[in-house]
């Protein structure tokens, strides 16, 4: 996740890397953004308030209408922070989200992982935006570029003092300075970032599968040893000497140690 965020943050604040993205402008000049936490930005990009590129709407309370079979997906902080994996449904919607909307968390615990997290609606499902979540509807930006730029934006995260619960106000969002490249650059940045992030996701899922298999093998092996299905001494003999933990030529593994292990296992049966 950190690698993905670093790629996205670099792209939406400095543009594409010419070495990794053929066709991207090289030697782009930078200018002061005028915003302390933002630093320098490409000279031909604009810095504008969020309200000038997207409509803001805070969510409404839907708790009294939560029903397992409700036709609306109730968008709360957990839904956003879990990227849509954790969801509830409700029967009414007082703040509806549609495809292309960016939904963001406005309130969280100190140093919470959900604060200012963004979720882009990319399907035609029915969504009801709950309280403590807001809806951004872009009218002068690529919606996905807006989601990339707004997600955990430093201009929002700076309100988190690490001690008190953070409540981002409507004004915190509406007045947030956002970087606005020309639209064709936004579109290209989105295409390139999607490709790079997808590659990371594939690698991450492969690693997750391998770890799951290793954990399963580890659990099964412990069970086999405890129940006596695996002969510890015979298993140890099959391990190459150069792979045995703590073993060296001048400190061989003693058979007595294996005997003690077997005695302990026998006693536990």
PDB file of C-alpha atoms in Angstrom:
ATOM      1  CA  UNK A   1       0.000   0.000   0.000  1.00  0.00           C
ATOM      2  CA  UNK A   2       2.832   2.392   0.785  1.00  0.00           C
ATOM      3  CA  UNK A   3       4.432   1.722  -2.592  1.00  0.00           C
ATOM      4  CA  UNK A   4       1.132   2.352  -4.368  1.00  0.00           C
ATOM      5  CA  UNK A   5       0.548   5.582  -2.485  1.00  0.00           C
ATOM      6  CA  UNK A   6       4.086   6.782  -3.247  1.00  0.00           C
ATOM      7  CA  UNK A   7       3.560   6.183  -6.988  1.00  0.00           C
ATOM      8  CA  UNK A   8       0.220   7.993  -6.940  1.00  0.00           C
ATOM      9  CA  UNK A   9       1.471  10.902  -4.837  1.00  0.00           C
ATOM     10  CA  UNK A  10       4.448  11.440  -7.118  1.00  0.00           C
ATOM     11  CA  UNK A  11       2.284  11.370 -10.254  1.00  0.00           C
ATOM     12  CA  UNK A  12      -0.427  13.754  -9.033  1.00  0.00           C
ATOM     13  CA  UNK A  13       2.014  16.321  -7.643  1.00  0.00           C
ATOM     14  CA  UNK A  14       4.920  16.221 -10.106  1.00  0.00           C
ATOM     15  CA  UNK A  15       3.575  14.480 -13.202  1.00  0.00           C
ATOM     16  CA  UNK A  16       4.817  11.383 -14.983  1.00  0.00           C
ATOM     17  CA  UNK A  17       8.393  10.166 -14.916  1.00  0.00           C
ATOM     18  CA  UNK A  18       9.751  10.453 -18.510  1.00  0.00           C
ATOM     19  CA  UNK A  19      11.993   7.395 -17.961  1.00  0.00           C
ATOM     20  CA  UNK A  20       9.017   5.180 -17.039  1.00  0.00           C
ATOM     21  CA  UNK A  21       6.388   6.837 -19.208  1.00  0.00           C
ATOM     22  CA  UNK A  22       7.457   7.467 -22.825  1.00  0.00           C
ATOM     23  CA  UNK A  23       5.819  10.602 -24.143  1.00  0.00           C
ATOM     24  CA  UNK A  24       5.735  12.354 -20.779  1.00  0.00           C
ATOM     25  CA  UNK A  25       7.236  15.856 -20.833  1.00  0.00           C
ATOM     26  CA  UNK A  26      10.860  15.896 -19.707  1.00  0.00           C
ATOM     27  CA  UNK A  27      12.605  18.643 -17.812  1.00  0.00           C
ATOM     28  CA  UNK A  28       9.353  20.134 -16.494  1.00  0.00           C
ATOM     29  CA  UNK A  29      10.004  23.377 -14.669  1.00  0.00           C
ATOM     30  CA  UNK A  30       8.593  23.778 -11.174  1.00  0.00           C
ATOM     31  CA  UNK A  31       7.107  26.808  -9.445  1.00  0.00           C
ATOM     32  CA  UNK A  32       6.178  27.547  -5.822  1.00  0.00           C
ATOM     33  CA  UNK A  33       2.596  26.475  -5.225  1.00  0.00           C
ATOM     34  CA  UNK A  34       2.014  29.150  -2.621  1.00  0.00           C
ATOM     35  CA  UNK A  35       0.912  26.443  -0.195  1.00  0.00           C
ATOM     36  CA  UNK A  36       3.473  25.501   2.452  1.00  0.00           C
ATOM     37  CA  UNK A  37       2.633  21.810   2.734  1.00  0.00           C
ATOM     38  CA  UNK A  38       2.286  21.425  -1.039  1.00  0.00           C
ATOM     39  CA  UNK A  39       5.704  22.756  -2.038  1.00  0.00           C
ATOM     40  CA  UNK A  40       6.581  23.146  -5.703  1.00  0.00           C
ATOM     41  CA  UNK A  41       4.403  22.032  -8.607  1.00  0.00           C
ATOM     42  CA  UNK A  42       4.886  21.891 -12.399  1.00  0.00           C
ATOM     43  CA  UNK A  43       4.940  25.406 -13.801  1.00  0.00           C
ATOM     44  CA  UNK A  44       2.006  24.913 -16.181  1.00  0.00           C
ATOM     45  CA  UNK A  45      -0.300  23.331 -13.566  1.00  0.00           C
ATOM     46  CA  UNK A  46      -2.886  25.286 -11.602  1.00  0.00           C
ATOM     47  CA  UNK A  47      -3.541  25.267  -7.867  1.00  0.00           C
ATOM     48  CA  UNK A  48      -7.237  25.739  -7.171  1.00  0.00           C
ATOM     49  CA  UNK A  49      -9.681  25.292  -4.336  1.00  0.00           C
ATOM     50  CA  UNK A  50     -11.556  22.024  -4.341  1.00  0.00           C
ATOM     51  CA  UNK A  51     -14.915  23.800  -4.571  1.00  0.00           C
ATOM     52  CA  UNK A  52     -13.889  25.217  -7.959  1.00  0.00           C
ATOM     53  CA  UNK A  53     -13.446  21.760  -9.531  1.00  0.00           C
ATOM     54  CA  UNK A  54     -15.989  19.602  -7.670  1.00  0.00           C
ATOM     55  CA  UNK A  55     -19.324  19.939  -5.919  1.00  0.00           C
ATOM     56  CA  UNK A  56     -19.245  19.077  -2.216  1.00  0.00           C
ATOM     57  CA  UNK A  57     -22.048  17.418  -0.278  1.00  0.00           C
ATOM     58  CA  UNK A  58     -21.836  16.043   3.248  1.00  0.00           C
ATOM     59  CA  UNK A  59     -23.577  12.749   3.994  1.00  0.00           C
ATOM     60  CA  UNK A  60     -26.789  12.249   5.948  1.00  0.00           C
ATOM     61  CA  UNK A  61     -27.833   9.934   8.759  1.00  0.00           C
ATOM     62  CA  UNK A  62     -29.122   6.569   7.536  1.00  0.00           C
ATOM     63  CA  UNK A  63     -28.747   4.458  10.689  1.00  0.00           C
ATOM     64  CA  UNK A  64     -32.510   4.199  11.250  1.00  0.00           C
ATOM     65  CA  UNK A  65     -32.944   2.702   7.802  1.00  0.00           C
ATOM     66  CA  UNK A  66     -30.290  -0.024   7.921  1.00  0.00           C
ATOM     67  CA  UNK A  67     -31.730  -3.301   6.633  1.00  0.00           C
ATOM     68  CA  UNK A  68     -29.872  -6.389   5.353  1.00  0.00           C
ATOM     69  CA  UNK A  69     -31.947  -6.396   2.191  1.00  0.00           C
ATOM     70  CA  UNK A  70     -32.012  -2.643   1.626  1.00  0.00           C
ATOM     71  CA  UNK A  71     -31.533  -1.607  -1.999  1.00  0.00           C
ATOM     72  CA  UNK A  72     -28.925   1.062  -1.204  1.00  0.00           C
ATOM     73  CA  UNK A  73     -25.318   0.446  -0.179  1.00  0.00           C
ATOM     74  CA  UNK A  74     -24.797   2.554   2.938  1.00  0.00           C
ATOM     75  CA  UNK A  75     -21.443   4.302   2.576  1.00  0.00           C
ATOM     76  CA  UNK A  76     -19.863   4.745   6.006  1.00  0.00           C
ATOM     77  CA  UNK A  77     -16.243   5.162   7.092  1.00  0.00           C
ATOM     78  CA  UNK A  78     -15.671   1.404   7.266  1.00  0.00           C
ATOM     79  CA  UNK A  79     -16.959   0.951   3.722  1.00  0.00           C
ATOM     80  CA  UNK A  80     -14.533   3.571   2.414  1.00  0.00           C
ATOM     81  CA  UNK A  81     -11.512   2.405   4.421  1.00  0.00           C
ATOM     82  CA  UNK A  82     -12.070  -1.220   3.361  1.00  0.00           C
ATOM     83  CA  UNK A  83     -12.357  -0.169  -0.296  1.00  0.00           C
ATOM     84  CA  UNK A  84     -15.956  -1.334  -0.388  1.00  0.00           C
ATOM     85  CA  UNK A  85     -15.358  -4.782   1.122  1.00  0.00           C
ATOM     86  CA  UNK A  86     -17.251  -4.080   4.363  1.00  0.00           C
ATOM     87  CA  UNK A  87     -20.769  -2.924   3.614  1.00  0.00           C
ATOM     88  CA  UNK A  88     -24.244  -2.447   5.014  1.00  0.00           C
ATOM     89  CA  UNK A  89     -27.488  -1.758   3.185  1.00  0.00           C
ATOM     90  CA  UNK A  90     -30.316   0.657   3.832  1.00  0.00           C
ATOM     91  CA  UNK A  91     -33.812   1.234   2.489  1.00  0.00           C
ATOM     92  CA  UNK A  92     -33.594   5.011   1.997  1.00  0.00           C
ATOM     93  CA  UNK A  93     -31.070   7.444   0.533  1.00  0.00           C
ATOM     94  CA  UNK A  94     -30.885  11.103   1.527  1.00  0.00           C
ATOM     95  CA  UNK A  95     -27.542  11.673  -0.198  1.00  0.00           C
ATOM     96  CA  UNK A  96     -27.153   9.505  -3.280  1.00  0.00           C
ATOM     97  CA  UNK A  97     -23.849   8.753  -4.969  1.00  0.00           C
ATOM     98  CA  UNK A  98     -23.499   7.851  -8.622  1.00  0.00           C
ATOM     99  CA  UNK A  99     -20.752   6.528 -10.866  1.00  0.00           C
ATOM    100  CA  UNK A 100     -17.801   8.949 -10.889  1.00  0.00           C
ATOM    101  CA  UNK A 101     -18.412  10.362  -7.412  1.00  0.00           C
ATOM    102  CA  UNK A 102     -15.553  10.453  -4.907  1.00  0.00           C
ATOM    103  CA  UNK A 103     -16.586   9.539  -1.349  1.00  0.00           C
ATOM    104  CA  UNK A 104     -14.371  10.593   1.551  1.00  0.00           C
ATOM    105  CA  UNK A 105     -14.218  10.046   5.308  1.00  0.00           C
ATOM    106  CA  UNK A 106     -14.596  13.218   7.383  1.00  0.00           C
ATOM    107  CA  UNK A 107     -14.165  11.889  10.927  1.00  0.00           C
ATOM    108  CA  UNK A 108     -11.900   9.348  12.611  1.00  0.00           C
ATOM    109  CA  UNK A 109     -10.044   8.486  15.806  1.00  0.00           C
ATOM    110  CA  UNK A 110      -6.565   9.951  16.468  1.00  0.00           C
ATOM    111  CA  UNK A 111      -4.126   8.628  13.843  1.00  0.00           C
ATOM    112  CA  UNK A 112      -6.989   6.632  12.347  1.00  0.00           C
ATOM    113  CA  UNK A 113      -6.485   4.845   9.040  1.00  0.00           C
ATOM    114  CA  UNK A 114      -9.841   5.977   7.617  1.00  0.00           C
ATOM    115  CA  UNK A 115      -9.503   9.753   7.911  1.00  0.00           C
ATOM    116  CA  UNK A 116      -9.541  11.495   4.497  1.00  0.00           C
ATOM    117  CA  UNK A 117      -9.624   8.133   2.745  1.00  0.00           C
ATOM    118  CA  UNK A 118     -11.184   8.333  -0.725  1.00  0.00           C
ATOM    119  CA  UNK A 119     -13.359   5.836  -2.597  1.00  0.00           C
ATOM    120  CA  UNK A 120     -14.257   6.266  -6.262  1.00  0.00           C
ATOM    121  CA  UNK A 121     -17.655   4.935  -7.327  1.00  0.00           C
ATOM    122  CA  UNK A 122     -17.001   2.951 -10.506  1.00  0.00           C
ATOM    123  CA  UNK A 123     -20.274   1.090 -11.005  1.00  0.00           C
ATOM    124  CA  UNK A 124     -23.994   1.793 -11.296  1.00  0.00           C
ATOM    125  CA  UNK A 125     -25.031   0.393  -7.915  1.00  0.00           C
ATOM    126  CA  UNK A 126     -27.251   2.482  -5.647  1.00  0.00           C
ATOM    127  CA  UNK A 127     -25.314   4.274  -2.912  1.00  0.00           C
ATOM    128  CA  UNK A 128     -26.471   6.242   0.141  1.00  0.00           C
ATOM    129  CA  UNK A 129     -23.747   8.456   1.642  1.00  0.00           C
ATOM    130  CA  UNK A 130     -23.885   8.294   5.423  1.00  0.00           C
ATOM    131  CA  UNK A 131     -22.989  11.010   7.913  1.00  0.00           C
ATOM    132  CA  UNK A 132     -19.257  11.613   8.542  1.00  0.00           C
ATOM    133  CA  UNK A 133     -18.673  10.819   4.876  1.00  0.00           C
ATOM    134  CA  UNK A 134     -18.838  13.377   2.083  1.00  0.00           C
ATOM    135  CA  UNK A 135     -19.449  13.242  -1.652  1.00  0.00           C
ATOM    136  CA  UNK A 136     -17.296  15.041  -4.226  1.00  0.00           C
ATOM    137  CA  UNK A 137     -18.727  15.276  -7.727  1.00  0.00           C
ATOM    138  CA  UNK A 138     -16.067  16.495 -10.161  1.00  0.00           C
ATOM    139  CA  UNK A 139     -17.078  18.865 -12.933  1.00  0.00           C
ATOM    140  CA  UNK A 140     -13.678  20.234 -13.949  1.00  0.00           C
ATOM    141  CA  UNK A 141     -11.407  17.238 -13.315  1.00  0.00           C
ATOM    142  CA  UNK A 142     -11.012  13.590 -14.199  1.00  0.00           C
ATOM    143  CA  UNK A 143     -12.860  11.896 -11.275  1.00  0.00           C
ATOM    144  CA  UNK A 144     -10.167   9.272 -10.780  1.00  0.00           C
ATOM    145  CA  UNK A 145      -7.441  11.922 -10.790  1.00  0.00           C
ATOM    146  CA  UNK A 146      -9.440  13.773  -8.120  1.00  0.00           C
ATOM    147  CA  UNK A 147      -9.685  10.570  -6.073  1.00  0.00           C
ATOM    148  CA  UNK A 148      -5.929  10.030  -6.360  1.00  0.00           C
ATOM    149  CA  UNK A 149      -5.178  13.644  -5.406  1.00  0.00           C
ATOM    150  CA  UNK A 150      -7.657  13.800  -2.513  1.00  0.00           C
ATOM    151  CA  UNK A 151      -6.925  10.427  -0.905  1.00  0.00           C
ATOM    152  CA  UNK A 152      -5.163  11.001   2.448  1.00  0.00           C
ATOM    153  CA  UNK A 153      -4.272  14.458   1.170  1.00  0.00           C
ATOM    154  CA  UNK A 154      -1.698  16.177   3.439  1.00  0.00           C
ATOM    155  CA  UNK A 155      -3.878  19.293   3.474  1.00  0.00           C
ATOM    156  CA  UNK A 156      -6.564  17.244   5.242  1.00  0.00           C
ATOM    157  CA  UNK A 157      -4.307  14.991   7.278  1.00  0.00           C
ATOM    158  CA  UNK A 158      -2.601  17.992   8.908  1.00  0.00           C
ATOM    159  CA  UNK A 159      -5.758  18.497  10.993  1.00  0.00           C
ATOM    160  CA  UNK A 160      -5.039  15.208  12.797  1.00  0.00           C
ATOM    161  CA  UNK A 161      -3.139  16.108  15.990  1.00  0.00           C
ATOM    162  CA  UNK A 162      -2.669  12.482  17.059  1.00  0.00           C
ATOM    163  CA  UNK A 163      -4.474  12.998  20.378  1.00  0.00           C
ATOM    164  CA  UNK A 164      -8.087  13.970  19.698  1.00  0.00           C
ATOM    165  CA  UNK A 165     -10.716  12.621  17.354  1.00  0.00           C
ATOM    166  CA  UNK A 166     -10.514  14.497  14.067  1.00  0.00           C
ATOM    167  CA  UNK A 167     -13.616  16.038  12.530  1.00  0.00           C
ATOM    168  CA  UNK A 168     -12.946  17.582   9.138  1.00  0.00           C
ATOM    169  CA  UNK A 169     -15.364  20.401   8.399  1.00  0.00           C
ATOM    170  CA  UNK A 170     -17.176  21.192   5.172  1.00  0.00           C
ATOM    171  CA  UNK A 171     -14.871  24.186   4.827  1.00  0.00           C
ATOM    172  CA  UNK A 172     -11.762  22.021   5.233  1.00  0.00           C
ATOM    173  CA  UNK A 173     -12.818  20.210   2.071  1.00  0.00           C
ATOM    174  CA  UNK A 174     -14.197  23.102   0.057  1.00  0.00           C
ATOM    175  CA  UNK A 175     -11.121  25.263   0.585  1.00  0.00           C
ATOM    176  CA  UNK A 176      -8.582  22.454   0.155  1.00  0.00           C
ATOM    177  CA  UNK A 177      -5.930  23.471  -2.402  1.00  0.00           C
ATOM    178  CA  UNK A 178      -5.747  20.883  -5.189  1.00  0.00           C
ATOM    179  CA  UNK A 179      -3.326  20.665  -8.095  1.00  0.00           C
ATOM    180  CA  UNK A 180      -5.035  20.805 -11.477  1.00  0.00           C
ATOM    181  CA  UNK A 181      -3.001  19.750 -14.537  1.00  0.00           C
ATOM    182  CA  UNK A 182      -4.423  20.205 -18.051  1.00  0.00           C
ATOM    183  CA  UNK A 183      -7.150  17.618 -18.635  1.00  0.00           C
ATOM    184  CA  UNK A 184      -5.148  15.595 -21.168  1.00  0.00           C
ATOM    185  CA  UNK A 185      -2.356  15.220 -18.603  1.00  0.00           C
ATOM    186  CA  UNK A 186      -4.843  14.141 -15.936  1.00  0.00           C
ATOM    187  CA  UNK A 187      -6.152  11.443 -18.263  1.00  0.00           C
ATOM    188  CA  UNK A 188      -2.661  10.214 -19.115  1.00  0.00           C
ATOM    189  CA  UNK A 189      -1.582  10.201 -15.472  1.00  0.00           C
ATOM    190  CA  UNK A 190      -4.634   8.113 -14.583  1.00  0.00           C
ATOM    191  CA  UNK A 191      -3.897   5.581 -17.349  1.00  0.00           C
ATOM    192  CA  UNK A 192      -0.255   5.186 -16.342  1.00  0.00           C
ATOM    193  CA  UNK A 193      -0.923   5.010 -12.605  1.00  0.00           C
ATOM    194  CA  UNK A 194      -3.679   2.430 -13.108  1.00  0.00           C
ATOM    195  CA  UNK A 195      -1.238   0.227 -15.018  1.00  0.00           C
ATOM    196  CA  UNK A 196       1.510   0.558 -12.415  1.00  0.00           C
ATOM    197  CA  UNK A 197      -0.830   0.010  -9.463  1.00  0.00           C
ATOM    198  CA  UNK A 198      -2.417  -3.026 -11.133  1.00  0.00           C
ATOM    199  CA  UNK A 199       1.038  -4.617 -11.427  1.00  0.00           C
ATOM    200  CA  UNK A 200       1.632  -4.042  -7.709  1.00  0.00           C
ATOM    201  CA  UNK A 201      -1.780  -5.501  -6.847  1.00  0.00           C
ATOM    202  CA  UNK A 202      -1.029  -8.681  -8.815  1.00  0.00           C
ATOM    203  CA  UNK A 203       2.303  -9.102  -7.027  1.00  0.00           C
ATOM    204  CA  UNK A 204       0.725  -8.404  -3.649  1.00  0.00           C
ATOM    205  CA  UNK A 205      -2.025 -10.994  -4.178  1.00  0.00           C
ATOM    206  CA  UNK A 206       0.569 -13.584  -5.218  1.00  0.00           C
ATOM    207  CA  UNK A 207       2.537 -12.923  -2.023  1.00  0.00           C
ATOM    208  CA  UNK A 208      -0.662 -13.164   0.034  1.00  0.00           C
ATOM    209  CA  UNK A 209      -1.421 -16.581  -1.494  1.00  0.00           C
ATOM    210  CA  UNK A 210       2.092 -17.834  -0.745  1.00  0.00           C
ATOM    211  CA  UNK A 211       1.903 -16.616   2.863  1.00  0.00           C
ATOM    212  CA  UNK A 212      -1.481 -18.273   3.291  1.00  0.00           C
ATOM    213  CA  UNK A 213      -0.073 -21.574   1.994  1.00  0.00           C
ATOM    214  CA  UNK A 214       2.944 -21.311   4.296  1.00  0.00           C
ATOM    215  CA  UNK A 215       0.728 -20.616   7.313  1.00  0.00           C
ATOM    216  CA  UNK A 216      -1.464 -23.578   6.429  1.00  0.00           C
ATOM    217  CA  UNK A 217       1.603 -25.838   6.073  1.00  0.00           C
ATOM    218  CA  UNK A 218       3.021 -24.529   9.358  1.00  0.00           C
ATOM    219  CA  UNK A 219      -0.221 -25.277  11.217  1.00  0.00           C
ATOM    220  CA  UNK A 220      -0.508 -28.756   9.687  1.00  0.00           C
ATOM    221  CA  UNK A 221       3.125 -29.577  10.459  1.00  0.00           C
ATOM    222  CA  UNK A 222       2.753 -28.628  14.130  1.00  0.00           C
ATOM    223  CA  UNK A 223      -0.353 -30.799  14.369  1.00  0.00           C
ATOM    224  CA  UNK A 224       1.457 -33.739  12.746  1.00  0.00           C
ATOM    225  CA  UNK A 225       4.419 -33.414  15.136  1.00  0.00           C
ATOM    226  CA  UNK A 226       2.202 -33.177  18.227  1.00  0.00           C
ATOM    227  CA  UNK A 227       0.128 -36.201  17.220  1.00  0.00           C
ATOM    228  CA  UNK A 228       3.190 -38.242  16.275  1.00  0.00           C
ATOM    229  CA  UNK A 229       2.333 -38.411  12.584  1.00  0.00           C
ATOM    230  CA  UNK A 230       5.782 -37.020  11.850  1.00  0.00           C
ATOM    231  CA  UNK A 231       8.930 -38.668  13.260  1.00  0.00           C
ATOM    232  CA  UNK A 232      11.003 -35.702  14.430  1.00  0.00           C
ATOM    233  CA  UNK A 233      14.293 -37.611  14.322  1.00  0.00           C
ATOM    234  CA  UNK A 234      13.751 -38.937  10.800  1.00  0.00           C
ATOM    235  CA  UNK A 235      12.587 -35.519   9.595  1.00  0.00           C
ATOM    236  CA  UNK A 236      15.717 -33.903  11.031  1.00  0.00           C
ATOM    237  CA  UNK A 237      17.973 -36.409   9.269  1.00  0.00           C
ATOM    238  CA  UNK A 238      16.438 -35.432   5.945  1.00  0.00           C
ATOM    239  CA  UNK A 239      17.367 -31.753   6.374  1.00  0.00           C
ATOM    240  CA  UNK A 240      20.623 -30.788   4.578  1.00  0.00           C
ATOM    241  CA  UNK A 241      23.310 -29.786   7.059  1.00  0.00           C
ATOM    242  CA  UNK A 242      23.766 -26.333   5.536  1.00  0.00           C
ATOM    243  CA  UNK A 243      20.038 -25.592   6.090  1.00  0.00           C
ATOM    244  CA  UNK A 244      19.814 -26.586   9.721  1.00  0.00           C
ATOM    245  CA  UNK A 245      19.295 -23.573  11.975  1.00  0.00           C
ATOM    246  CA  UNK A 246      22.111 -23.027  14.412  1.00  0.00           C
ATOM    247  CA  UNK A 247      24.184 -25.930  13.103  1.00  0.00           C
ATOM    248  CA  UNK A 248      27.830 -25.591  12.158  1.00  0.00           C
ATOM    249  CA  UNK A 249      30.769 -27.959  11.762  1.00  0.00           C
ATOM    250  CA  UNK A 250      32.141 -27.167  15.179  1.00  0.00           C
ATOM    251  CA  UNK A 251      28.702 -27.353  16.864  1.00  0.00           C
ATOM    252  CA  UNK A 252      26.844 -30.470  15.608  1.00  0.00           C
ATOM    253  CA  UNK A 253      23.268 -31.189  16.613  1.00  0.00           C
ATOM    254  CA  UNK A 254      23.203 -33.790  19.396  1.00  0.00           C
ATOM    255  CA  UNK A 255      20.954 -36.850  19.210  1.00  0.00           C
ATOM    256  CA  UNK A 256      20.198 -36.318  22.885  1.00  0.00           C
ATOM    257  CA  UNK A 257      18.359 -33.102  22.047  1.00  0.00           C
ATOM    258  CA  UNK A 258      16.096 -34.960  19.643  1.00  0.00           C
ATOM    259  CA  UNK A 259      15.508 -37.646  22.257  1.00  0.00           C
ATOM    260  CA  UNK A 260      14.374 -34.973  24.709  1.00  0.00           C
ATOM    261  CA  UNK A 261      11.957 -33.546  22.144  1.00  0.00           C
ATOM    262  CA  UNK A 262      10.495 -36.976  21.465  1.00  0.00           C
ATOM    263  CA  UNK A 263      10.144 -37.667  25.203  1.00  0.00           C
ATOM    264  CA  UNK A 264       8.233 -34.405  25.669  1.00  0.00           C
ATOM    265  CA  UNK A 265       5.939 -35.228  22.760  1.00  0.00           C
ATOM    266  CA  UNK A 266       5.325 -38.755  24.088  1.00  0.00           C
ATOM    267  CA  UNK A 267       4.456 -37.316  27.494  1.00  0.00           C
ATOM    268  CA  UNK A 268       1.899 -34.973  25.965  1.00  0.00           C
ATOM    269  CA  UNK A 269       0.010 -37.775  24.180  1.00  0.00           C
TER     270      UNK A 269
END
